[in-house]
XYZ file of C-alpha atoms in Angstrom:
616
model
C 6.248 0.778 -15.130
C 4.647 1.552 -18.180
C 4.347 0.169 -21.983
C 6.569 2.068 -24.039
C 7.148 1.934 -27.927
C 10.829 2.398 -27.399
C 11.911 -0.547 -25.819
C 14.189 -4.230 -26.563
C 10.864 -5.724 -24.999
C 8.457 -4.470 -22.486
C 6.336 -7.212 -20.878
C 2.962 -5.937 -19.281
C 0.360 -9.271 -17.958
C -3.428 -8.573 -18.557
C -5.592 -11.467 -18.147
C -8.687 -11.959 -20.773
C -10.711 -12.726 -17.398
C -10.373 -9.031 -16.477
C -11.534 -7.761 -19.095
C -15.430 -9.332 -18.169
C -17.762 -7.937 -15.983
C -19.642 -9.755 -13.783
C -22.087 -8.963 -10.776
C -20.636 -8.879 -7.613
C -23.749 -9.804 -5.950
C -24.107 -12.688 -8.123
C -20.844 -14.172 -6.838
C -20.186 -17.102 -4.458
C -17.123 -17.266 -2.386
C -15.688 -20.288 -0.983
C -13.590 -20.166 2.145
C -11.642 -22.375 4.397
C -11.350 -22.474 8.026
C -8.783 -21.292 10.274
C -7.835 -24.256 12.630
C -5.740 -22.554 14.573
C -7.429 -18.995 15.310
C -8.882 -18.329 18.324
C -11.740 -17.485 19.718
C -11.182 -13.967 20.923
C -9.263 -13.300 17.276
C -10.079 -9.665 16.626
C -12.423 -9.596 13.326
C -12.573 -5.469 13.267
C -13.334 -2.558 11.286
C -12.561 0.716 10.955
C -16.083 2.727 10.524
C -15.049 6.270 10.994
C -17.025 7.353 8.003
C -20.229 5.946 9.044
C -21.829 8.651 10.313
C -21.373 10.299 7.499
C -22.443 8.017 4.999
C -25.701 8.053 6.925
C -25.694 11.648 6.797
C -25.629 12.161 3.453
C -28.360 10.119 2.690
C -25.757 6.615 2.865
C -27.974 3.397 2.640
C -26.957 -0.449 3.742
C -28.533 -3.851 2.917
C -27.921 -7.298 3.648
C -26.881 -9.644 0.883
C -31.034 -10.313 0.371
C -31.499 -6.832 -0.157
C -32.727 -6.094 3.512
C -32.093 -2.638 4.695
C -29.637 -2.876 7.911
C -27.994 -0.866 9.984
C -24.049 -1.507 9.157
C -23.000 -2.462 12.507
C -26.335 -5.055 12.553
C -25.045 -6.611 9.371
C -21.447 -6.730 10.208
C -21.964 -8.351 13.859
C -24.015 -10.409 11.801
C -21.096 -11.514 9.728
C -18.693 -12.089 12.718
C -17.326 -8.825 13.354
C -16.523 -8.107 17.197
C -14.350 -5.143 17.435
C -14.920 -1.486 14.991
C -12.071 0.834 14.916
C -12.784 5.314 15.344
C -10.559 8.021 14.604
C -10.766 11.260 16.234
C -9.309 14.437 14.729
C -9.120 17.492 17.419
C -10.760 20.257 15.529
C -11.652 19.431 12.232
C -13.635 21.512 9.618
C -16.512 19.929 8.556
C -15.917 21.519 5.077
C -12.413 19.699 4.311
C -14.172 16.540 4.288
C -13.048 13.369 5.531
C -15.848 12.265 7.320
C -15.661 14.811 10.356
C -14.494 12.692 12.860
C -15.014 14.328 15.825
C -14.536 12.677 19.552
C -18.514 13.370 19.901
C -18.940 11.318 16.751
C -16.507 8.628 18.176
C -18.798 8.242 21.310
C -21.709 7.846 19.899
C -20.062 5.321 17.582
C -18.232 3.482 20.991
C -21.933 3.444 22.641
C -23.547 1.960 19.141
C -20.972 -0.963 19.441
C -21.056 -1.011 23.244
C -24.620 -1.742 23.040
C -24.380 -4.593 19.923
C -21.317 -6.570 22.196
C -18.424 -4.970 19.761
C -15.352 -3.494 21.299
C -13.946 -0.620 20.237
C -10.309 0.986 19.110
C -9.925 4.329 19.372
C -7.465 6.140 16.950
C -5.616 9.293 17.884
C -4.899 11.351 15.012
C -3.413 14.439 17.396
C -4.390 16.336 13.907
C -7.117 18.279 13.294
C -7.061 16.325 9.802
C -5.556 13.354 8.173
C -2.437 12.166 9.579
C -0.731 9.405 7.888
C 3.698 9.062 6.932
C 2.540 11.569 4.555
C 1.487 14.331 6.895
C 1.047 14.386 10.470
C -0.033 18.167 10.822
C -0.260 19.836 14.278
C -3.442 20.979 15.399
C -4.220 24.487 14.751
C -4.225 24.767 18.895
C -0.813 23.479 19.111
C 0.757 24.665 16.223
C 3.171 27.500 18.400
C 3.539 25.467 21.283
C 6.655 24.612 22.524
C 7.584 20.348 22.551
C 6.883 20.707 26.320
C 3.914 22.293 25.814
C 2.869 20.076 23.051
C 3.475 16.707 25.566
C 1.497 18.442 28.076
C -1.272 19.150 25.613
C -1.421 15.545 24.338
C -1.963 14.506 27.760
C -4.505 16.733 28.512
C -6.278 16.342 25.406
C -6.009 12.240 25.573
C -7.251 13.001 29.070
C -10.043 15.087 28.041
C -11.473 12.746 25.586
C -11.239 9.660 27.625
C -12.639 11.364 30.572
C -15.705 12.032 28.468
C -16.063 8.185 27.382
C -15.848 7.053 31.312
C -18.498 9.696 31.867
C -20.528 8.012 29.307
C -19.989 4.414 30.828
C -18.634 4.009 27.287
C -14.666 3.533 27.566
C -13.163 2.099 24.675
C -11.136 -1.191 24.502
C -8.143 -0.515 23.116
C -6.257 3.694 22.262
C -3.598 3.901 19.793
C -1.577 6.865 20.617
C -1.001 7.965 16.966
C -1.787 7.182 13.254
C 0.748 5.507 11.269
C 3.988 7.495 13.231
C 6.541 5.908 11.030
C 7.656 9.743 10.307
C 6.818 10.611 13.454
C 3.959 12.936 14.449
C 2.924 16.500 15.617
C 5.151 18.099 12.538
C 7.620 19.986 12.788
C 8.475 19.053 16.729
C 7.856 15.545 16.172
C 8.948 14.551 12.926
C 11.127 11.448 12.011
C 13.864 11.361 11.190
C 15.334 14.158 13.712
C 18.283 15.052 15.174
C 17.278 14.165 18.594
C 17.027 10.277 17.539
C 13.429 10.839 18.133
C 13.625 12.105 22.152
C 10.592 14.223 20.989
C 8.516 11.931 19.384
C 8.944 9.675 22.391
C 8.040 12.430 24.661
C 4.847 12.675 22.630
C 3.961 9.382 22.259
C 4.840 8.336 26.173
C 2.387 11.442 27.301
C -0.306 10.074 25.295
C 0.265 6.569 27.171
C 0.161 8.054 30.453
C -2.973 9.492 29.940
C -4.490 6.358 28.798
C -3.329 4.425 31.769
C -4.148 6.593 34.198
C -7.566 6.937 32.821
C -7.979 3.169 32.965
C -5.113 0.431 32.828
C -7.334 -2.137 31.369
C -7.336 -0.119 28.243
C -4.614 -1.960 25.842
C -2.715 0.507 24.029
C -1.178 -0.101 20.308
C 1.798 1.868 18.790
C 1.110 2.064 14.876
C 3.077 2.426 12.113
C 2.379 1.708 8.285
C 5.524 -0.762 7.377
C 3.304 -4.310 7.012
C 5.700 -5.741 4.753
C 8.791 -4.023 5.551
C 11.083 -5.317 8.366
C 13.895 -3.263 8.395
C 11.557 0.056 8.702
C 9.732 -1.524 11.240
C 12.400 -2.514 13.591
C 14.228 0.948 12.761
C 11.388 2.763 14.297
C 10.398 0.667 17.026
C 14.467 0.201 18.019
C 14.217 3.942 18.469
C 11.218 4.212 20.400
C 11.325 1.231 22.737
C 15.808 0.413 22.796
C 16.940 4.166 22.360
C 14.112 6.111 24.184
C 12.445 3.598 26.765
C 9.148 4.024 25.531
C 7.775 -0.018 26.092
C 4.780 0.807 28.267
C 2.260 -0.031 25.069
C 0.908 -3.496 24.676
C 0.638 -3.971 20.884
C 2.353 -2.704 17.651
C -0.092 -2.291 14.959
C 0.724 -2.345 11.338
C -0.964 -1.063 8.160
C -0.612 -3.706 5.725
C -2.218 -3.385 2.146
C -0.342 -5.794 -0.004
C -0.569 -3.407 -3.024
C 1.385 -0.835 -1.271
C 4.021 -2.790 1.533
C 5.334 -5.866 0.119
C 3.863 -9.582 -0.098
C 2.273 -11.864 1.910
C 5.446 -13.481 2.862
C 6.503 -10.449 3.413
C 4.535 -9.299 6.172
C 4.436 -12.471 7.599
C 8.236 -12.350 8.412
C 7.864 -9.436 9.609
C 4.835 -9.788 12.235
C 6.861 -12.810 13.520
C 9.594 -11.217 14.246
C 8.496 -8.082 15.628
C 5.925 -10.316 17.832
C 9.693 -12.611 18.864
C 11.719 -9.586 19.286
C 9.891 -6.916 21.263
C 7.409 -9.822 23.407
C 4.134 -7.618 21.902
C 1.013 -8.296 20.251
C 0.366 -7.948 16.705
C -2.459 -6.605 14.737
C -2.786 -5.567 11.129
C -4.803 -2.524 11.975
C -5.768 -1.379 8.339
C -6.053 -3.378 5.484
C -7.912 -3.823 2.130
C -8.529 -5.601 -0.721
C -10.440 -4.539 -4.407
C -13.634 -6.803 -5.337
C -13.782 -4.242 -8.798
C -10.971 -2.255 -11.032
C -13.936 -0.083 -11.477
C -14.092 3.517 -10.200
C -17.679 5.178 -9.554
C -16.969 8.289 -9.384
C -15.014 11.299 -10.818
C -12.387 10.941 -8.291
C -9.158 8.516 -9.198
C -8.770 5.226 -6.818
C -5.533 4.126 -5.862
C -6.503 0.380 -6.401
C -6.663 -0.061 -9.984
C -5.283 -2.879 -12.282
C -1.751 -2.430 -12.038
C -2.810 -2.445 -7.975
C -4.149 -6.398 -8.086
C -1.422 -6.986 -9.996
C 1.122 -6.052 -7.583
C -0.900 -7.065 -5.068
C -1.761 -10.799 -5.704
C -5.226 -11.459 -5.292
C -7.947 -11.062 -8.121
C -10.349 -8.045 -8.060
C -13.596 -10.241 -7.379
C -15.571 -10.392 -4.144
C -13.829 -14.276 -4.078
C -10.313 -12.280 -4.444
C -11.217 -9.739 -1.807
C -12.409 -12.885 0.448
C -9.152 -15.049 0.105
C -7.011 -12.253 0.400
C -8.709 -11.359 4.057
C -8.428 -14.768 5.400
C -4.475 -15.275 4.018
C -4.486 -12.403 6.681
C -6.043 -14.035 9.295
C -4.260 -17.280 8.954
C -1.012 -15.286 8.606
C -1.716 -13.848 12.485
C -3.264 -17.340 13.451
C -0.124 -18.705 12.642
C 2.383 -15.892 14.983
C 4.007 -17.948 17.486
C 2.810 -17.669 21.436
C -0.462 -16.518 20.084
C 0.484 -12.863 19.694
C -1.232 -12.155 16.599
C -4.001 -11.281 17.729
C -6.261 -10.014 14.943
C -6.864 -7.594 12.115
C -9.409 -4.873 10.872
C -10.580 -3.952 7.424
C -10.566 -0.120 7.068
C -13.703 1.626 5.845
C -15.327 -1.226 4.627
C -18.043 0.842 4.264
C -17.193 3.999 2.115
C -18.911 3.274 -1.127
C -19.401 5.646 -3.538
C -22.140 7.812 -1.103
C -22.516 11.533 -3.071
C -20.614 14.328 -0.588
C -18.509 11.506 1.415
C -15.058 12.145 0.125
C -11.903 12.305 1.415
C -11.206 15.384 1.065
C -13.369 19.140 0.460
C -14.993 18.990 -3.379
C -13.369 15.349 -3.900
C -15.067 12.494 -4.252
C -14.798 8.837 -2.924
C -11.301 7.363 -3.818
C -12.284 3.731 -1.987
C -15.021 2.852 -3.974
C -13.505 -0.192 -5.143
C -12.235 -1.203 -1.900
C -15.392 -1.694 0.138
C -17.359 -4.782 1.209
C -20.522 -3.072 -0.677
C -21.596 -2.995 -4.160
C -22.176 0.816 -5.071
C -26.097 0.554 -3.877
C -24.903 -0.500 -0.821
C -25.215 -4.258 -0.645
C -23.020 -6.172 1.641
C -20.897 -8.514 -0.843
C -20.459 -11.947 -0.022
C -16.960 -11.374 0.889
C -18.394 -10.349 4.487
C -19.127 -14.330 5.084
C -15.322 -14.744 5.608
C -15.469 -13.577 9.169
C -17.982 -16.335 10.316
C -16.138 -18.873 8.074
C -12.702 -19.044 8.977
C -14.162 -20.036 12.307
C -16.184 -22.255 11.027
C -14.929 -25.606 11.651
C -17.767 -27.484 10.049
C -16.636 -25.970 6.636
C -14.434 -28.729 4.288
C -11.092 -27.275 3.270
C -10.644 -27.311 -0.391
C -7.317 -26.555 -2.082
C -7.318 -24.358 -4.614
C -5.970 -25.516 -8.212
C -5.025 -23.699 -11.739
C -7.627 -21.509 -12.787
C -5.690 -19.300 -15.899
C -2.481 -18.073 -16.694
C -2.020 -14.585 -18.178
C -1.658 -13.668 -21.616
C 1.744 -11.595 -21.627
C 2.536 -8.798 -24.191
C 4.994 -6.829 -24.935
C 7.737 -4.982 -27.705
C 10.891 -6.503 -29.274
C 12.818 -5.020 -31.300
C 13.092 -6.067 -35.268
C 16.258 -8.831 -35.739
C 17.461 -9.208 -32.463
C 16.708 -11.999 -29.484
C 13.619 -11.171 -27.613
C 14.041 -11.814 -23.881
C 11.044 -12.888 -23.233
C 9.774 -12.740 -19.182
C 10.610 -15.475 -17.140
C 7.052 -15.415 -14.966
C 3.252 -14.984 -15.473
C 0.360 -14.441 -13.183
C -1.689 -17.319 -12.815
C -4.749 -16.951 -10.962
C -5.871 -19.683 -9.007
C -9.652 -21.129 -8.133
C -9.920 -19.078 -4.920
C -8.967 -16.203 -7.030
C -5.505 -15.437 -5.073
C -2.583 -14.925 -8.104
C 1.106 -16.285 -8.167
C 3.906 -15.483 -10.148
C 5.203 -18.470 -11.769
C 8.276 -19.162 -13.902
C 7.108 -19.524 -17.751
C 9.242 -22.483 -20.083
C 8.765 -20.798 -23.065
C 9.344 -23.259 -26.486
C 11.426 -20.782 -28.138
C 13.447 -18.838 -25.126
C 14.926 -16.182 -27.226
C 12.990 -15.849 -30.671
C 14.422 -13.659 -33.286
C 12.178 -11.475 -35.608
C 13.470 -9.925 -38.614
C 10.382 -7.880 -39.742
C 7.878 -5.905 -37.676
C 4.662 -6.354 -36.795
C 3.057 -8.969 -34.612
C 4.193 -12.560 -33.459
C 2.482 -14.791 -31.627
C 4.957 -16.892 -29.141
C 4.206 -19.763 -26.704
C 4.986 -21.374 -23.340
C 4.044 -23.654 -20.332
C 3.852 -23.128 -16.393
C 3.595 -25.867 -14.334
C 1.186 -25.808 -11.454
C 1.019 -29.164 -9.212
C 3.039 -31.043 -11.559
C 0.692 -30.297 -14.842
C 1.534 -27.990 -17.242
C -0.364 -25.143 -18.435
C -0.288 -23.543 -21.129
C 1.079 -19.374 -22.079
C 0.571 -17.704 -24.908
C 2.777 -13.972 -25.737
C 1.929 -11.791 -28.520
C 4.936 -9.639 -28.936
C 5.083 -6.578 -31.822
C 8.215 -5.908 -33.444
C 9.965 -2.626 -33.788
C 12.484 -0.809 -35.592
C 13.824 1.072 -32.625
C 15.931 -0.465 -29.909
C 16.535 -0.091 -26.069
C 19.695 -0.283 -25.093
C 19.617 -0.288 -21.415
C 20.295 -4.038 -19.584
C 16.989 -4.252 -16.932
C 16.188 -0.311 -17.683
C 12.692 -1.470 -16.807
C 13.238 -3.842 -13.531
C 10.376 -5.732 -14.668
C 12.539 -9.043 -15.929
C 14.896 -9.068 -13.598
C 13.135 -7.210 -10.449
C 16.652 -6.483 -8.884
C 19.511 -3.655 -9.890
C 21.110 -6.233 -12.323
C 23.281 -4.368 -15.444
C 23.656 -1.280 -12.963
C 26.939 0.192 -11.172
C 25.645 1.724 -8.083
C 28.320 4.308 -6.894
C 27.484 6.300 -3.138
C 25.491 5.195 -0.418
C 23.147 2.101 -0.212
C 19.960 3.635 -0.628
C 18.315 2.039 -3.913
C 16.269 -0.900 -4.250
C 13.631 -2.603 -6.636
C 10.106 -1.594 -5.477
C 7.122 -3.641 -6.447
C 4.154 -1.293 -4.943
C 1.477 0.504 -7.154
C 1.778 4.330 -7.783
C 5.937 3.462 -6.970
C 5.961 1.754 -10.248
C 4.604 2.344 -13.706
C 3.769 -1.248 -14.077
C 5.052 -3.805 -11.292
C 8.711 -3.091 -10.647
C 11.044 -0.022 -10.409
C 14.134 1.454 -8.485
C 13.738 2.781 -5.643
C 15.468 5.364 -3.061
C 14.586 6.274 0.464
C 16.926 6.926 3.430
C 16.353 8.353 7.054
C 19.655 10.106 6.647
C 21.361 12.361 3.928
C 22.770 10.445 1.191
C 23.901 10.938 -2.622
C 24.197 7.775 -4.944
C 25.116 7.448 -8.717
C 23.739 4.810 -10.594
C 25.458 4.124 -14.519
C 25.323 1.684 -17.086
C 27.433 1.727 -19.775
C 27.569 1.087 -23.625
C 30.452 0.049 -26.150
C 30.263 -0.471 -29.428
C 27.563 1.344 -30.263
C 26.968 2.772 -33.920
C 27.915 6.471 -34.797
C 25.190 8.892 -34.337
C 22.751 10.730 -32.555
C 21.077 9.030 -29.804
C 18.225 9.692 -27.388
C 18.473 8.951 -23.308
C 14.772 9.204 -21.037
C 13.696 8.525 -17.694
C 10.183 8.336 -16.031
C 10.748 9.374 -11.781
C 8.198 10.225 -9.146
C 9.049 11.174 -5.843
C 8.456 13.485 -2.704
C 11.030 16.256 -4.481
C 13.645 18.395 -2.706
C 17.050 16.873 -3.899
C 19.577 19.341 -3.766
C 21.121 17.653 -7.087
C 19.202 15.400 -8.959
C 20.415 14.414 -12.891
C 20.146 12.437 -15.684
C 23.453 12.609 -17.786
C 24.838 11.245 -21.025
C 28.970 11.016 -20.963
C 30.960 10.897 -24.246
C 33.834 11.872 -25.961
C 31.987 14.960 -27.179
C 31.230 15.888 -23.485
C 28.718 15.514 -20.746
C 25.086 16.559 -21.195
C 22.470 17.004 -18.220
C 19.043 17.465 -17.640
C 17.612 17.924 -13.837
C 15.036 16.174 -12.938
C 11.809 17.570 -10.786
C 9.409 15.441 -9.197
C 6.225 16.878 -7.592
C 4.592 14.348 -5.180
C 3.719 10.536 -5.297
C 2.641 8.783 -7.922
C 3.074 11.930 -10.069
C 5.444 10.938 -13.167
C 7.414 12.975 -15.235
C 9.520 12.199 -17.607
C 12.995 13.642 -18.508
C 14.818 13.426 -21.735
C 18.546 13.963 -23.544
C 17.811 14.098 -27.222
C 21.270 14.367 -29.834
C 23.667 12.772 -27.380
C 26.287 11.772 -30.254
C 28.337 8.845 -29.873
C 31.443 9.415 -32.413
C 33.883 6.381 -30.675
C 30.857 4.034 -30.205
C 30.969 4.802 -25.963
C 28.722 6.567 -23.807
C 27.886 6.409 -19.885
C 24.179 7.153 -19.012
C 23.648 7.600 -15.425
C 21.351 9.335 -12.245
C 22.997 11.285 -9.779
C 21.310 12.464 -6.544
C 22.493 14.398 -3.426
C 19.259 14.401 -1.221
C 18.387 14.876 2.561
C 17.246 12.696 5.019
C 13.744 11.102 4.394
C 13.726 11.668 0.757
C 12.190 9.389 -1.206
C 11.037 7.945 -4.872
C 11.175 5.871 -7.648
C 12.940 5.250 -11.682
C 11.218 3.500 -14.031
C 11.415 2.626 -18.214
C 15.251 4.139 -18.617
C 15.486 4.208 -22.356
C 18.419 4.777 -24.281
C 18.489 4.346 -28.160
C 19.839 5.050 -31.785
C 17.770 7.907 -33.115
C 16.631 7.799 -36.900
């Protein structure tokens, strides 16, 4: 969601803390232990851009300022596993870091020879393949699905062959980068009418090759749902119940909290996909900011309205806390079947030349465990202390509450927002209910009002201050932002099942928004609407972003004068548009503003800051 001048009252949290900059060197992070993890917990990270980092001139030091290789420093931190992807045939042009399986071998043998283990990730791409896109290679883009199994086995084959050669064979394969959609587009995409029979063919192919290769290899099945449960068992229901494909060991998960859901979240989720299929779990990528700054040209994902969603402060302590909540979460997996985690690219500051993607820059800067000179942050010491047994345990307590702000409009009750961020001393953040003294102040004049609250943290209250600025203008819509509420409250949700609130950055314009995605076709409406409303013109908006494609897709306004329509568009993710009805007149003080959708299966995207008021 986003602030908007044309709204009842629009609350956006910014805490005064954010807005200082401090060294992230400088900082100190305090950690506890982990009584219950073991000692074989997988502490991992995903390095595939190393070698090109070094490449282009990519320096690392240790906290003292001691040049180091990376792997050096982060076995000297606790890691014990690194993670590789390997892209078939990629063009070193497009960027991305070139991960060939040459590169991956001399990474395995690197690790080999410092005691890591290593994961090896199968893209079966010759570029990035995420839910997003999950692009044949170029060599296999007019094969037939037979021919495409046959070619993942011989390719898996290939490759593996090679690292036996070498004496180098890696740990663990995952057959696949986050599959949720399936992989090998078009013949393996999800959803398909085949319930996924060629996915599976695909995926059990690339098994087979592993295991015959070596059956001491473990063998992981990843998807990107951390903090969605209902995805998760969807796709592994079809894989493993529909299509017999069980012969995999582990089922990783991509979890950024910023993206899929809370903590509590995820860890229902890991629990019960650990209880219901009898597998191991690992998070296999995760993140967290240390900086809202961006050092480059190229836009981050993680930004502010990021750590807000996500829950943990942007400082090296918030990027340390966050990591072991992750840990402990897996510690805590019943039968010991969470069995560890790794941080991806930990490594990819800001190194001229190392982007993502040809003539882009670096959009992870924020998200490594480096300053942008390439000193290790002291967020690395979490590995070695959450084993560290020695260490006291110290609970963290009320550090600040958020400042809220917002819009109201002039000589009607302000709803003020029930919750706050508070940050706490280990820098993780919780939304808390607010007990404001005035609950619903009226102002008759515009301008700028000061308002104020408590939250109570460990039985002690805390103070919360709001500065709210009157307008003339008015809102109409009950919850049109979903940031008060966070549900579909005030809506009438006609058609199939499909919507939902969404609290994940670039899927909202602030922290909350409705949201629609369905592996099958579906068409919904969703109305609200008004009585006795004032004669006159009046003005209807809506802010969407979304994957596109809808074969209908509307905003309307319904009176007595008639109906009036505007299509809406969207391009790609995180891409917002907004569409507008201006003169909708209301002559019997009625109207009906609704979104109507017909859409096929997979579509997906979000509606945010529905406005609907009295023009002037």
């Amino acid at each position: 969601m986003r602030k908007s001048m044309l709204k009842s009252l629009v609350i956006s949290t910014l805490a005064a803390s954010s807005l200082l900059m401090t060294s992230p060197a400088d900082a100190a992070v305090q950690i506890n232990p982990i009584k219950n993890l073991s000692a074989d917990f997988i502490k991992g990270a995903d390095v595939s851009m190393l070698p090109e980092l070094e490449a282009l001139g990519g320096k690392f030091y240790d906290m003292d300022g001691t040049e180091m290789d990376e792997l050096v420093l982060m076995k000297k931190y606790g890691i014990n596993w690194i993670r590789v992807r390997i892209w078939n045939n990629p063009d070193h042009a497009n960027g991305g870091g070139y991960t060939t399986a040459e590169r991956a071998l001399a990474m395995t043998k690197r690790a080999h020879e410092l005691g890591m283990k290593v994961l090896i990730d199968f893209h079966y791409s010759d570029f990035w393949a995420d839910p997003g896109k999950q692009y044949a290679p170029k060599a296999w883009e007019k094969q037939t699905a037979s021919q495409v199994s046959k070619s993942v086995y011989d390719y898996t084959k290939k490759v593996l062959g090679d690292f036996k050669k070498a004496g180098h064979l890696p740990e663990m394969v995952q057959v696949g980068n986050e599959i949720t959609n399936g992989m090998i587009w078009p013949l393996g995409k999800l959803p398909a009418q085949d319930d996924g029979k060629t996915l599976a063919l695909f995926v059990e192919s690339g098994l087979k090759a592993v295991h015959e290769t070596d059956p001491h290899i473990k063998t992981m099945i990843h998807i990107d749902k951390g903090g969605d449960n209902a995805a998760s068992q969807a796709f592994y229901n079809q894989l493993i119940k529909d299509n017999g494909v069980n012969d995999f060991d582990i089922i990783g998960l991509s979890y950024y909290p910023f993206w899929h859901g809370n903590m509590e979240a995820m860890r229902n989720n890991i629990n019960d996909l650990a209880a219901r299929y009898g597998k191991e779990v690992i998070i296999v990528e995760t993140a967290f900011g240390y900086t809202n700054e961006n050092f480059d040209d190229t836009k981050n994902p993680y930004d502010a309205q990021a750590e807000l969603v996500g829950g943990f402060r942007s400082t090296v302590q918030g990027q340390a806390t966050g990591l072991r909540t992750i840990m402990q979460s897996l510690a805590d997996v019943p039968g010991g079947k969470g069995i560890g985690m790794f941080y991806w690219e930990p490594d990819w500051y800001a190194v001229p030349g190392a982007g993502a993607f040809k003539d882009k820059g670096d959009e992870w800067d924020n998200l490594v465990m480096f300053d942008n000179k390439g000193r290790a942050l002291e967020s690395w010491k979490v590995f070695n202390d959450v084993s560290n047994q020695s260490l006291p345990t110290i609970k963290p307590v009320f550090k600040e509450a958020d400042m809220v702000t917002g819009e109201a409009g002039r000589g009607v009750p302000a709803k003020l927002p029930v919750k706050t961020r508070v940050t706490f001393s280990d820098d993780h953040a919780e939304n808390l209910a607010i007990t404001w003294d005035n609950p619903a102040p009226v102002f008759e004049q515009a301008g700028d009002y000061t308002v104020k609250g408590t939250v109570i943290v460990d039985g002690e209250k805390h103070p919360v201050t709001g500065r709210i600025t009157v307008i003339d203008k008015v809102n109409l819509f009950k919850n049109g932002n979903f940031e008060q509420a966070q549900n579909l409250a005030g809506w009438k949700i006609a058609g199939d099942q499909v919507l939902n609130v969404v609290t994940k950055a670039g899927d909202a314009l602030d922290t909350s928004a409705m949201h629609y995605w369905s592996d099958k076709a579906f068409k919904f409406t969703a109305s609200q609407e008004f009585t006795g409303l004032a004669d006159g013109k009046y003005t209807v908006a809506v802010s969407t972003q979304g994957g596109g494609g809808q074969s209908k897709y509307q905003l309307m306004a319904v009176t007595s004068a008639g109906t009036q329509v505007v299509d809406i568009k969207d391009t790609k993710w995180n891409e917002w548009h907004t569409f507008t009805i201006r003169d909708v007149e209301v002559k019997d003080g009625k109207c009906t503003v609704a979104v109507t959708m017909e859409a096929a299966p997979g579509s997906w995207g979000s509606l945010d800051n529905f406005e609907f008021y009295k023009q002037k």
